[in-house]
Coordinates of C-alpha atoms in Angstrom, one line a residue:
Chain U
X1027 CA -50.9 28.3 -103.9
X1028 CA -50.2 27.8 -100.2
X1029 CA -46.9 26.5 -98.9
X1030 CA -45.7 25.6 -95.3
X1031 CA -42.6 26.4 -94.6
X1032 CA -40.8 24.4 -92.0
X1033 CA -37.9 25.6 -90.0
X1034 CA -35.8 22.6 -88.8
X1035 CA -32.5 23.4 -86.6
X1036 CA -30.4 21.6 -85.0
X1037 CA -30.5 21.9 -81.0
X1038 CA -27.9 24.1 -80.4
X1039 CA -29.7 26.7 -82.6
X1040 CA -33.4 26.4 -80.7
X1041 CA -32.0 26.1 -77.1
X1042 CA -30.0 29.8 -78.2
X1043 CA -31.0 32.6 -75.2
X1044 CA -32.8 35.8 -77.1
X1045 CA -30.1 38.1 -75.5
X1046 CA -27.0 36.2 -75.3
X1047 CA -24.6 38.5 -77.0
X1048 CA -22.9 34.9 -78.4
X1049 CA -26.3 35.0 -80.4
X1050 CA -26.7 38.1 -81.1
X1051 CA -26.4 38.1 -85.8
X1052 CA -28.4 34.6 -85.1
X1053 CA -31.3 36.6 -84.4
X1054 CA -30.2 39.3 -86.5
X1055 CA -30.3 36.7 -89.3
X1056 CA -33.9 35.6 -88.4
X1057 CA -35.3 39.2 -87.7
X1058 CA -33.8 40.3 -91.2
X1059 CA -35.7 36.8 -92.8
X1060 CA -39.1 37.3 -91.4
X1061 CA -39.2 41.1 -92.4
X1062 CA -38.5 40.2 -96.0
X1063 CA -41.0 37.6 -96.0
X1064 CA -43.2 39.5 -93.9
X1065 CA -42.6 42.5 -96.4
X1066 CA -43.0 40.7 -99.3
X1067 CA -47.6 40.1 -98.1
X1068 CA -47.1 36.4 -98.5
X1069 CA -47.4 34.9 -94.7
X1070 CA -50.5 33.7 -94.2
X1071 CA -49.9 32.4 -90.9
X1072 CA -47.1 31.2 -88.7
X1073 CA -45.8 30.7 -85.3
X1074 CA -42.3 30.1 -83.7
X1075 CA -42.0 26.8 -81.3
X1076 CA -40.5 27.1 -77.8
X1077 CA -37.1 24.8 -77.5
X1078 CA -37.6 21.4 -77.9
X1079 CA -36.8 20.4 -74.0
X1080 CA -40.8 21.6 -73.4
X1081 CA -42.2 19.2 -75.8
X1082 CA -44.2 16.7 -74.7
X1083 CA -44.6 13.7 -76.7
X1084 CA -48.0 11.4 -76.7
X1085 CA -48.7 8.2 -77.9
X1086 CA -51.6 5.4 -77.3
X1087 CA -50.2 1.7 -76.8
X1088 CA -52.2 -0.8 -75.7
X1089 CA -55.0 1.5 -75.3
X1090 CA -53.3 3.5 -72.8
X1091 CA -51.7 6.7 -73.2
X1092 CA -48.2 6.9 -72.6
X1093 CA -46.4 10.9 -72.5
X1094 CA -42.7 10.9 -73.2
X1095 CA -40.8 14.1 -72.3
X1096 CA -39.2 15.6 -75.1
X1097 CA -39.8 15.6 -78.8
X1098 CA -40.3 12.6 -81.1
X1099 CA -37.1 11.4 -81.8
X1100 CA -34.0 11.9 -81.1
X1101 CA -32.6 13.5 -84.1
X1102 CA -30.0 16.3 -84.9
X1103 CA -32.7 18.7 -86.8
X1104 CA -36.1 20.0 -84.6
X1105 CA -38.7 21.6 -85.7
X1106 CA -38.5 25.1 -84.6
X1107 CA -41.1 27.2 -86.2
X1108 CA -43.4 27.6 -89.5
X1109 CA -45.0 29.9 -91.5
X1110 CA -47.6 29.5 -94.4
X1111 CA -47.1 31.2 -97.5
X1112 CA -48.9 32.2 -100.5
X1113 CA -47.0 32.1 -103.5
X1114 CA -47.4 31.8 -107.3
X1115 CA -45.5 28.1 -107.6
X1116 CA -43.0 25.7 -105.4
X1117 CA -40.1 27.4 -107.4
X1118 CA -41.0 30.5 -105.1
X1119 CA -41.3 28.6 -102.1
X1120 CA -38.0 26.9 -102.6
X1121 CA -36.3 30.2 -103.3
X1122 CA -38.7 32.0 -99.8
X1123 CA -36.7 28.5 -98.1
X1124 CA -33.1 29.3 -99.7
X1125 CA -33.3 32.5 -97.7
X1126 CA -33.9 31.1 -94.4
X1127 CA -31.1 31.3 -91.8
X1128 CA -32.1 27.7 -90.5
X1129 CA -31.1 26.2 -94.4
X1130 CA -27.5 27.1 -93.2
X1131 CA -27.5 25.5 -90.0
X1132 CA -30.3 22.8 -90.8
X1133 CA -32.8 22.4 -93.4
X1134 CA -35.7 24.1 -94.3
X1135 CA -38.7 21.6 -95.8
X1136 CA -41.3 23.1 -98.1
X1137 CA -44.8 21.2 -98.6
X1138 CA -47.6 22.5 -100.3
X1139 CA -50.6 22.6 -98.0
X1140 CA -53.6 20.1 -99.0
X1141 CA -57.0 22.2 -99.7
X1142 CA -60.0 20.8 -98.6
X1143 CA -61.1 20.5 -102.6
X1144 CA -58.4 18.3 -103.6
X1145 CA -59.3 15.4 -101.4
Chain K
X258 CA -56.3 -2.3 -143.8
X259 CA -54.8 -3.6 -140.6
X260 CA -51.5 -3.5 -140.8
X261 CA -51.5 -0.1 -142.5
X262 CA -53.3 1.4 -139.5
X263 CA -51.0 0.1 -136.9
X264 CA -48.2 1.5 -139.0
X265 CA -49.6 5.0 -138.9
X266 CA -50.0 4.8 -135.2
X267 CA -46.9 3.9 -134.2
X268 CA -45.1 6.2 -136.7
X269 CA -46.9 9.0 -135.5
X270 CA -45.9 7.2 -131.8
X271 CA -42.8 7.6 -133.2
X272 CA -42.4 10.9 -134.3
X273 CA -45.3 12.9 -132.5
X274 CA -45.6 10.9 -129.0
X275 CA -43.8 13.9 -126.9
X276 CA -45.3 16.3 -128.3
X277 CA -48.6 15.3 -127.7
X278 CA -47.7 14.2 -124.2
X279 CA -46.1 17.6 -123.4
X280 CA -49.0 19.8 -124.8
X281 CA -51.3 17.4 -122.2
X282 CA -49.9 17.8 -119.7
X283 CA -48.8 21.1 -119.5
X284 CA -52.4 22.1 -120.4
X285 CA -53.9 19.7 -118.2
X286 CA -51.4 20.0 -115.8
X287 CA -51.8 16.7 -114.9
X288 CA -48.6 14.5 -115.8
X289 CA -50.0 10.6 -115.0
X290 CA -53.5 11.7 -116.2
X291 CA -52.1 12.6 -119.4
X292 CA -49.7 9.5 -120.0
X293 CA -53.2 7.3 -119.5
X294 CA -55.2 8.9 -121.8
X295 CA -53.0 8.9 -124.6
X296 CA -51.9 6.0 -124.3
X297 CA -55.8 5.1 -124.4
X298 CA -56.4 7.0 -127.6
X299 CA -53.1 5.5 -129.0
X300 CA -55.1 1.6 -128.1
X301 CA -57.9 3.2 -129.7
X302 CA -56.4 4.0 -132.5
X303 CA -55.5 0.7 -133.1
X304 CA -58.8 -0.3 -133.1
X305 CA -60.4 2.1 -134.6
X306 CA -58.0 3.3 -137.7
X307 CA -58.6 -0.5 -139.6
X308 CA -62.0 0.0 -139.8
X309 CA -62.4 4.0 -140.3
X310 CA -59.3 4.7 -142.0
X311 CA -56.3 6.7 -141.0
X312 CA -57.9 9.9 -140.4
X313 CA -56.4 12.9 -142.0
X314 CA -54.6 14.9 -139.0
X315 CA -53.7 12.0 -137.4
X316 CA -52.2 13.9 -134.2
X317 CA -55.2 16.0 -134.3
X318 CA -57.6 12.4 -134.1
X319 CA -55.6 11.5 -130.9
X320 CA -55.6 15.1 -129.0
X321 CA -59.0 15.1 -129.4
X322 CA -59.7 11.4 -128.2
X323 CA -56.9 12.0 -125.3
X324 CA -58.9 15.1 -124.5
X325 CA -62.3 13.7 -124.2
X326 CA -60.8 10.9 -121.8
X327 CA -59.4 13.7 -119.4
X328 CA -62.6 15.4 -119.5
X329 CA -64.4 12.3 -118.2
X330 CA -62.0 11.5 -115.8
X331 CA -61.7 15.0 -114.1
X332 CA -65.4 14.8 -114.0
X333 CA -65.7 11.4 -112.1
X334 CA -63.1 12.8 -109.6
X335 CA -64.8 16.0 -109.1
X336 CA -61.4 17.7 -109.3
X337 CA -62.8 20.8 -111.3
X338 CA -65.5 21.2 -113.7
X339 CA -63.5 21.5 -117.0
X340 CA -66.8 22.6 -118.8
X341 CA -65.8 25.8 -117.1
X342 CA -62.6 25.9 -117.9
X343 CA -62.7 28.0 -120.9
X344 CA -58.9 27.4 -121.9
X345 CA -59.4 23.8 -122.2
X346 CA -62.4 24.0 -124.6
X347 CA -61.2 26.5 -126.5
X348 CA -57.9 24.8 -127.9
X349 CA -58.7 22.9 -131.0
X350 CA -57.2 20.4 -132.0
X351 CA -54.9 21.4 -134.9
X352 CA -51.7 19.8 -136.3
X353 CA -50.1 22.9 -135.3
X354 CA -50.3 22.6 -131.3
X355 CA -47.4 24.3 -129.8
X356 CA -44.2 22.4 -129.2
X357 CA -43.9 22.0 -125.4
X358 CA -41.1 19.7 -125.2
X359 CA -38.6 21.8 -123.3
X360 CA -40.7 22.5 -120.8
X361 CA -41.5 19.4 -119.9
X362 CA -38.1 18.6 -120.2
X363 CA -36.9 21.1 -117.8
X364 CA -40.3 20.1 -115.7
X365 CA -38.8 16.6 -115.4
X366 CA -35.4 17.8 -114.9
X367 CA -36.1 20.0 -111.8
X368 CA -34.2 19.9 -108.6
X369 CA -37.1 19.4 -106.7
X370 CA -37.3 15.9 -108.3
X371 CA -34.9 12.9 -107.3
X372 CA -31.9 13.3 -109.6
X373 CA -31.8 9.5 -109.8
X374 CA -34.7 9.5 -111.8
X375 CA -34.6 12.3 -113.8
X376 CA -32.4 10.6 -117.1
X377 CA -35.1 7.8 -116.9
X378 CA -38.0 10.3 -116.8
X379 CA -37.1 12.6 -119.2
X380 CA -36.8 9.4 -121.3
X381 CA -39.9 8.3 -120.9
X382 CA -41.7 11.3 -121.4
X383 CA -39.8 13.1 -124.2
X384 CA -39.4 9.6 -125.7
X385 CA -42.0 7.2 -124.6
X386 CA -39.6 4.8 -124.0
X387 CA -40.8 1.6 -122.0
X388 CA -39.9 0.7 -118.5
X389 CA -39.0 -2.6 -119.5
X390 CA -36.6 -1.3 -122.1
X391 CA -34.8 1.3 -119.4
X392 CA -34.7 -0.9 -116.5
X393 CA -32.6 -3.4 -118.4
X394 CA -30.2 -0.3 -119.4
X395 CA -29.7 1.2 -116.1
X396 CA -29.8 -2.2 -114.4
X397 CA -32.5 -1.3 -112.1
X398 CA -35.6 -4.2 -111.3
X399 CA -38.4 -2.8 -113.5
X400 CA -40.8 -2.7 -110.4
X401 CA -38.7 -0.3 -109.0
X402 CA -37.9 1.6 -112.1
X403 CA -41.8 2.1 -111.8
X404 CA -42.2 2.9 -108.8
X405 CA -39.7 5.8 -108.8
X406 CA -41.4 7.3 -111.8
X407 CA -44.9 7.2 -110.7
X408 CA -43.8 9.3 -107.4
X409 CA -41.6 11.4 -109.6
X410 CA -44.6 12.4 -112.0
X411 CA -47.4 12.1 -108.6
X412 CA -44.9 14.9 -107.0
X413 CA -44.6 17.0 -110.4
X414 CA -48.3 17.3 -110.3
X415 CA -49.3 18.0 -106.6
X416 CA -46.3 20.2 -105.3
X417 CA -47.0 22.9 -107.4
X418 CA -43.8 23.7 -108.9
X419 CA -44.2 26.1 -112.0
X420 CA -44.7 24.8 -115.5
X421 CA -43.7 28.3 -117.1
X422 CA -40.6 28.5 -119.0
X423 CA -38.0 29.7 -116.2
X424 CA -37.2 33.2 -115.8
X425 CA -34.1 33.7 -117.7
X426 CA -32.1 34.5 -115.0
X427 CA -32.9 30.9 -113.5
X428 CA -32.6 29.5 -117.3
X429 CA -29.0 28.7 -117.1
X430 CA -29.0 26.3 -113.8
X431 CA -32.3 24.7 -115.1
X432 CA -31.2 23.7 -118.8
X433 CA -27.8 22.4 -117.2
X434 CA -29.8 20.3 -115.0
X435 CA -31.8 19.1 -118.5
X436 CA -28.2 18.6 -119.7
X437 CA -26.7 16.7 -117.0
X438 CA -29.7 14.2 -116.8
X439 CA -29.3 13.4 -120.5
X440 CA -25.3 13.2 -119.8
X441 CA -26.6 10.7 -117.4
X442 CA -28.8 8.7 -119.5
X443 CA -25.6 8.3 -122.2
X444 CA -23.8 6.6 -120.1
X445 CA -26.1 4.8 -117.9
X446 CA -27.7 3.6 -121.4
X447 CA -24.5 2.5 -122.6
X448 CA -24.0 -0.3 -119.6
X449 CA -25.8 -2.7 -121.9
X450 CA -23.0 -5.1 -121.7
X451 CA -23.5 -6.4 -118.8
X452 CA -26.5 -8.4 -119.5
X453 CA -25.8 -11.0 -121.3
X454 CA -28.8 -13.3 -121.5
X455 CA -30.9 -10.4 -123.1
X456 CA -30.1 -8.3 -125.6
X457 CA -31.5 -4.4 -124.4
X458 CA -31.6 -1.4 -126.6
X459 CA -28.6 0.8 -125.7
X460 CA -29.9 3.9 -125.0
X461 CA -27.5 6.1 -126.3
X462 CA -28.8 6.7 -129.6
X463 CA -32.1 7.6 -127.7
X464 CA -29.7 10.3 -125.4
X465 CA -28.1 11.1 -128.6
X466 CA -31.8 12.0 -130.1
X467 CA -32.4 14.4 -126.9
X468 CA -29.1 16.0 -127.1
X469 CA -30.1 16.9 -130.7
X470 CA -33.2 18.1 -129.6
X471 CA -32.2 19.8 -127.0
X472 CA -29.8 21.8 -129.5
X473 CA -32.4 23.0 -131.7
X474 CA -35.2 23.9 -128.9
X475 CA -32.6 26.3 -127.6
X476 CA -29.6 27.1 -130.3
X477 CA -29.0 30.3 -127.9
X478 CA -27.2 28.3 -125.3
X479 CA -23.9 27.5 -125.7
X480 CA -23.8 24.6 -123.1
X481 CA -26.8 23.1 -125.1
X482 CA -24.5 23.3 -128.2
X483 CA -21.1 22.1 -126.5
X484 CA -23.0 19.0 -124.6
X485 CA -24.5 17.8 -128.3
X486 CA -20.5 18.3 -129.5
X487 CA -19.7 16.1 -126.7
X488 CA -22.3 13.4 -127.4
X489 CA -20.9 13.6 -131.3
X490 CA -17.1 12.9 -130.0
X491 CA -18.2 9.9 -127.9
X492 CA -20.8 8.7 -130.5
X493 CA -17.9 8.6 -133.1
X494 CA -15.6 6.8 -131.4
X495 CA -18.5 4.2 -130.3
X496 CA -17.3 1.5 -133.4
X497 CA -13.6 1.6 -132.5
X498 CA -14.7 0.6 -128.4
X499 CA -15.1 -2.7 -128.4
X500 CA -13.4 -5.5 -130.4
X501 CA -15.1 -8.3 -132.1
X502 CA -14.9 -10.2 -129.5
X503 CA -16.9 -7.5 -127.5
X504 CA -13.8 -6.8 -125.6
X505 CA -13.2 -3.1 -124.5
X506 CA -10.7 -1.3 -126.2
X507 CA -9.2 1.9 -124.1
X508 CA -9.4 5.3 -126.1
X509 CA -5.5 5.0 -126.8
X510 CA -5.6 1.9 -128.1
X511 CA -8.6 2.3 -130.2
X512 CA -7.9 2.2 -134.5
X513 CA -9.0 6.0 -135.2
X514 CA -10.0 4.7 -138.7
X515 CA -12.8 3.1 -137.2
X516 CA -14.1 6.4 -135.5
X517 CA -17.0 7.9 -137.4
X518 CA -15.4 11.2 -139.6
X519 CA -19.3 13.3 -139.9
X520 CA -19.8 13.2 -136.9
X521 CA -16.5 14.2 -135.6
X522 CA -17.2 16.9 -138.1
X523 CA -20.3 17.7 -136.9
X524 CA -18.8 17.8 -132.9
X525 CA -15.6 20.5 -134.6
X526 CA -18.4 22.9 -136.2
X527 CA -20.5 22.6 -133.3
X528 CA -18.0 23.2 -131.1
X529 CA -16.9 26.6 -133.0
X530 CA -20.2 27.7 -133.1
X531 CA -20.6 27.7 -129.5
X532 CA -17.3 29.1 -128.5
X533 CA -18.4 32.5 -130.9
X534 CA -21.3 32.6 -128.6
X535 CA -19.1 33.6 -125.8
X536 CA -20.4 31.5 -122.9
X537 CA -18.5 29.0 -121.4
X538 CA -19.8 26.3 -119.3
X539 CA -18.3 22.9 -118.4
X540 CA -19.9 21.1 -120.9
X541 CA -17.9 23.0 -123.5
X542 CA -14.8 22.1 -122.2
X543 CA -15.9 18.5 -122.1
X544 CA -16.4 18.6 -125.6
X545 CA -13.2 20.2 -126.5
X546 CA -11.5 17.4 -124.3
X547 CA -12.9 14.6 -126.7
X548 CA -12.4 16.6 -129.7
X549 CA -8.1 17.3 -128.7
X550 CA -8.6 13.4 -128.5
X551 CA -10.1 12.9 -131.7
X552 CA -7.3 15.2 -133.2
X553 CA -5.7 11.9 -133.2
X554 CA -7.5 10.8 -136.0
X555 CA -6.0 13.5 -138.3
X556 CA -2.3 13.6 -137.0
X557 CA -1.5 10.0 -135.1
X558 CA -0.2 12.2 -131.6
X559 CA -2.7 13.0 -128.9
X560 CA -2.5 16.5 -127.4
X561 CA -1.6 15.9 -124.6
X562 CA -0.6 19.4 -123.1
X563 CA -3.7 21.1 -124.3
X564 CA -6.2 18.1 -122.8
X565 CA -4.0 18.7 -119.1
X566 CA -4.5 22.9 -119.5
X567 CA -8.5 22.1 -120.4
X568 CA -8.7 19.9 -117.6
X569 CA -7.3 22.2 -115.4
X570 CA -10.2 24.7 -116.8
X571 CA -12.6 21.9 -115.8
X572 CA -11.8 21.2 -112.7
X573 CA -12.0 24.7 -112.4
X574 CA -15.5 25.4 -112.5
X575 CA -16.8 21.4 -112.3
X576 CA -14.6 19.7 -109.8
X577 CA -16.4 16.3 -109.7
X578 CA -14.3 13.1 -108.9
X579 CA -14.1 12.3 -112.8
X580 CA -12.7 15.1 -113.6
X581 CA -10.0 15.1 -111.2
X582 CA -9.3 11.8 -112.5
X583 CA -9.0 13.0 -115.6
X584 CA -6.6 15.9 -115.2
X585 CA -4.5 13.3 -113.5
X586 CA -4.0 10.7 -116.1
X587 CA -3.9 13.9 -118.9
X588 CA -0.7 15.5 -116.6
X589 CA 1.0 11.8 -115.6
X590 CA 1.2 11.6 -119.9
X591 CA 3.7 14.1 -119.6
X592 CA 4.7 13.7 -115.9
X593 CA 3.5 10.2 -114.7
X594 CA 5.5 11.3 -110.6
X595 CA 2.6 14.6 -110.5
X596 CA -0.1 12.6 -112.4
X597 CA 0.5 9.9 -109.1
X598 CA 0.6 13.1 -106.8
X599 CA -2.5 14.9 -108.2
X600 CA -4.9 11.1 -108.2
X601 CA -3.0 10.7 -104.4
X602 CA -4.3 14.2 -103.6
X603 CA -7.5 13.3 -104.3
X604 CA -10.0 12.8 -101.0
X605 CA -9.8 9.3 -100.5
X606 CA -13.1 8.9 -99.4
X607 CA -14.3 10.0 -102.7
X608 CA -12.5 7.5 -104.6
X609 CA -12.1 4.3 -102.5
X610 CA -14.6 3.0 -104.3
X611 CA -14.4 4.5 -107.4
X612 CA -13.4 2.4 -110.2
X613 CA -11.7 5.0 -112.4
X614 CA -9.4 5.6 -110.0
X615 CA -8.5 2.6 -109.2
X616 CA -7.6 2.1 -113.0
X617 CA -6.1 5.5 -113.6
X618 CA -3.8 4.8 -110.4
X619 CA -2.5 1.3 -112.0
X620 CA -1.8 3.3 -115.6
X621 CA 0.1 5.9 -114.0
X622 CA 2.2 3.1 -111.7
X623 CA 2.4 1.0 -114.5
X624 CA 4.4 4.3 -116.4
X625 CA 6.3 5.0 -113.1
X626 CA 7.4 0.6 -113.5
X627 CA 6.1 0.1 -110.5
X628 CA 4.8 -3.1 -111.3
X629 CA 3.9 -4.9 -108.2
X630 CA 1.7 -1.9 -107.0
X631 CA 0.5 -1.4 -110.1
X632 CA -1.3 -4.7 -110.4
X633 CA -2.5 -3.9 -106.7
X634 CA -5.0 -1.2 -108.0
X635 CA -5.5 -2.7 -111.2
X636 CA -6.9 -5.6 -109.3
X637 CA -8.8 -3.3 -107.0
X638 CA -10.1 -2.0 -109.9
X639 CA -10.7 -4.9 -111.3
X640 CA -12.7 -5.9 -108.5
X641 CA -15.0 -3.1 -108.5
X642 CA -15.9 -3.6 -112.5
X643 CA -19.1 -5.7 -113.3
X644 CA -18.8 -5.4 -117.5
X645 CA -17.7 -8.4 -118.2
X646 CA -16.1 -6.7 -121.7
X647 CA -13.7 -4.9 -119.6
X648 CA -13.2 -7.3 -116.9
X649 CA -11.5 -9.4 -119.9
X650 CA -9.3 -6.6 -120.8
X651 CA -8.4 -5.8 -117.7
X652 CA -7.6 -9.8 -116.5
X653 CA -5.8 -9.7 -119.5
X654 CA -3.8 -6.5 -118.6
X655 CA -3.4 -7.9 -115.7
X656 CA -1.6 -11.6 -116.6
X657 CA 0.9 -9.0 -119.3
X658 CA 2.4 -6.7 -116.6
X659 CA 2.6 -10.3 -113.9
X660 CA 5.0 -11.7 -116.4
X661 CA 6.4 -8.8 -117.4
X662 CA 7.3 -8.2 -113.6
X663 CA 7.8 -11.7 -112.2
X664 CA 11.5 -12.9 -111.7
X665 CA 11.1 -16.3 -113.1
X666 CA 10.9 -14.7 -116.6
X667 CA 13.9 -13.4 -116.6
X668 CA 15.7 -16.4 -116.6
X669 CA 13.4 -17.7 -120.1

């Protein structure tokens, strides 16, 4: 069954400089995380999102489209990456999302991904 | 004959009703799909049993009608094909389908579902208790009573947790999240009091029916054993806890001849059997804590050393808020100046609205003869309790220690 796995972080965290020393077992923590789950055959797919201050956010109002700078909302977790896994049951997932470095400083969601049978 | 038929439905409702539902819905894994059909076959047993006669297996009658309603339905939604699903047409219908209660137990139980609902689930499920019945007990509006448990079983079925047994490694933390909602359903169950127009089934007997379960689906966890010695103590002591009058009666105050002698028997031998097996847990220690207070029964002095050293244990492993409490009453018996230090101590964040502490920190105050600040928590207490039982005793506590402390009596 396919999972997605959503890294939410809190700003701080996704506005962190690859080679600031400061941040140095940050990305130790992350590099050690996706070459377990990487190791482990289960990513399907995935990608890492640049910080949130490029986001562009669009809406229609009015039938005209309005673009806010910045993402969504204003609130203290941001998305910052995702991977899709394949895994035997949402136990596994949550224990794939228990190992994630952005669980400690934020949360990690897990949603099973909707196949095109079921609906 | 009619009434014949409806009697053998709903004692086989009775007896059989989670079984069947677990064995459903693990196979069809499918919770809500389950729940309709056999509540359809049950409706059609009604109508059908008067004429044809109460067939012979009747569990096996209703599997089989419950079946044949999944099958159509799964077919009008296209889901799968169950024709091809060889597991599903190969079980036949026997009285001896496996029993799958504990795994829908700890199904229903699962962190993954809100741990509000989980008491109320399990007691539907396991139990086939009615919403209408629940929602009086744990004082929630029946619509959304319902609505919680038709996400909670919608989310059991589409986020794909597992429906195996848990790896034994995992087994502990999932059975003491079973244990915890049943806890939960004992004393939510118990708040019956507070309606007073209606008269709602306590659900503590139907917690006190899991617990036993529970026990003899897994008699190889301690925990499992302790938690039914714990539901034993508090069961016993259930005649002694109210007065005619339906006022409360505190533990100390309560006649011990009232309390219920087999079943305090049955809380002792369970709790020896459990401590043998060499695991503690909290719930264990729980257990021993009622049964140092049932001691009372048999020599007229309550322990009090031994409940302060098993608090200490509990608080331990399980500091929650009532425990803490607890360990501060059980120390102020002997030292009422710590017991105020160690309910002081507490976070007061956790506990400003907390009634137990609010009545805990009047007792102790009360020991210390601090009267006037004593009736200040007692009253904030007071304030934050909605069973009417207890608000008596407690206005009535109240009015004894105001004359006791006022000036003007001094002089009659």
């Amino acid at each position: 069954m396919d999972f997605m796995l959503m890294f939410n972080s809190p700003a701080q965290d996704l506005e962190r400089e690859k080679n600031d020393p400061a941040s140095a077992t940050y990305w130790e923590s992350w590099r050690a995380y996706m070459n377990a789950i990487y190791g482990a055959g289960i990513v399907k797919s995935g990608n890492a999102l640049k910080a949130p201050y490029t986001a562009s956010t669009v809406r229609i109002r009015d039938g005209k489209r309005q673009v806010q700078d910045g993402p969504y909302a204003d609130t203290k977790e941001l998305l910052g990456g995702y991977l899709v896994i394949n895994v035997a049951s949402l136990d596994d997932a949550l224990q794939w999302a228990e190992r994630s470095p952005s669980s400690i400083s934020g949360s990690t969601e897990v949603r099973p991904i909707l196949s095109m049978s079921e609906n | 004959m009619d009434c014949n038929a409806q009697a053998a439905a709903e004692s086989v409702a009775r007896t059989s009703y989670g079984r069947l539902l677990a064995y459903l819905a693990l196979q069809w894994r499918d919770l809500p799909a389950a729940e309709d059909a056999l509540s359809e076959a049950f409706a059609a047993a009604l109508s059908k049993w008067p004429q044809q006669g109460v067939p012979a297996s009747p569990e096996g009658w209703l599997l089989t009608v419950a079946r044949r309603k999944l099958i159509d339905e799964s077919r009008r939604n296209l889901i799968f094909d169950p024709l091809n699903d060889s597991t599903i047409i190969r079980a036949e219908p026997s009285k001896d389908f496996p029993d799958e209660r504990l795994r829908l137990m700890l199904i229903c139980a699962h962190p993954a579902i809100d741990v509000a609902v989980r008491p109320a689930l399990i007691l539907q499920t396991v139990l086939g208790l009615e919403v209408k019945t629940m929602a009086a007990a744990f004082l929630t509006p029946p619509d959304t009573l319902t609505k919680r448990l038709t996400r909670a079983k919608k989310k059991i079925r589409d986020s794909g947790m597992a429906y195996e047994r848990p790896d034994p490694q995992d087994m502990p933390d999932r059975l003491n999240s079973l244990l915890e909602a049943t806890y939960a359903a004992y004393f939510l169950g118990g708040q019956t009091s507070l309606l007073d127009a209606a008269d709602p089934e306590d659900l503590r007997s139907e917690a006190e029916y899991l617990a036993r379960l529970i026990a003899t689906l897994v008699p190889e966890s301690a925990e499992a054993l302790g938690f039914l010695a714990l539901l034993c103590f508090c069961q016993a002591r259930r005649p002694a806890q109210t007065s005619p009058d339906g006022d409360f009666i505190p533990l100390l105050e309560q006649q011990t001849g009232l309390w219920d002698s087999g079943l305090m028997k049955e809380g002792y031998t369970l709790l020896a059997t459990a401590s043998e097996m060499a695991q503690p847990g909290p719930f264990q220690i729980e257990a021993s804590i009622h049964a140092a207070h049932c001691y009372r029964a048999f020599t007229g002095v309550v322990p009090w050393p031994e409940i302060a050293s098993l608090y200490d244990a509990l608080v331990d492993q399980h500091p929650t808020v009532g425990s803490l409490v607890g360990r501060a009453v059980a120390h102020a018996s002997q030292d009422p100046a710590r017991g105020l230090k160690l309910l002081d101590d507490i976070d007061p964040a956790l506990v400003r609205n907390y009634q137990s502490w609010w009545l805990a920190r009047g007792y102790v105050l009360e020991m210390l003869g601090q009267l006037d600040l004593a009736c200040l928590s007692l009253e904030r207490g007071l304030g934050l309790t909605t069973d009417p039982g207890l608000r008596r005793y407690l206005s009535s506590r109240l009015a004894r220690i105001k004359s006791a402390s006022s000036p003007e009596r001094r002089y009659l």
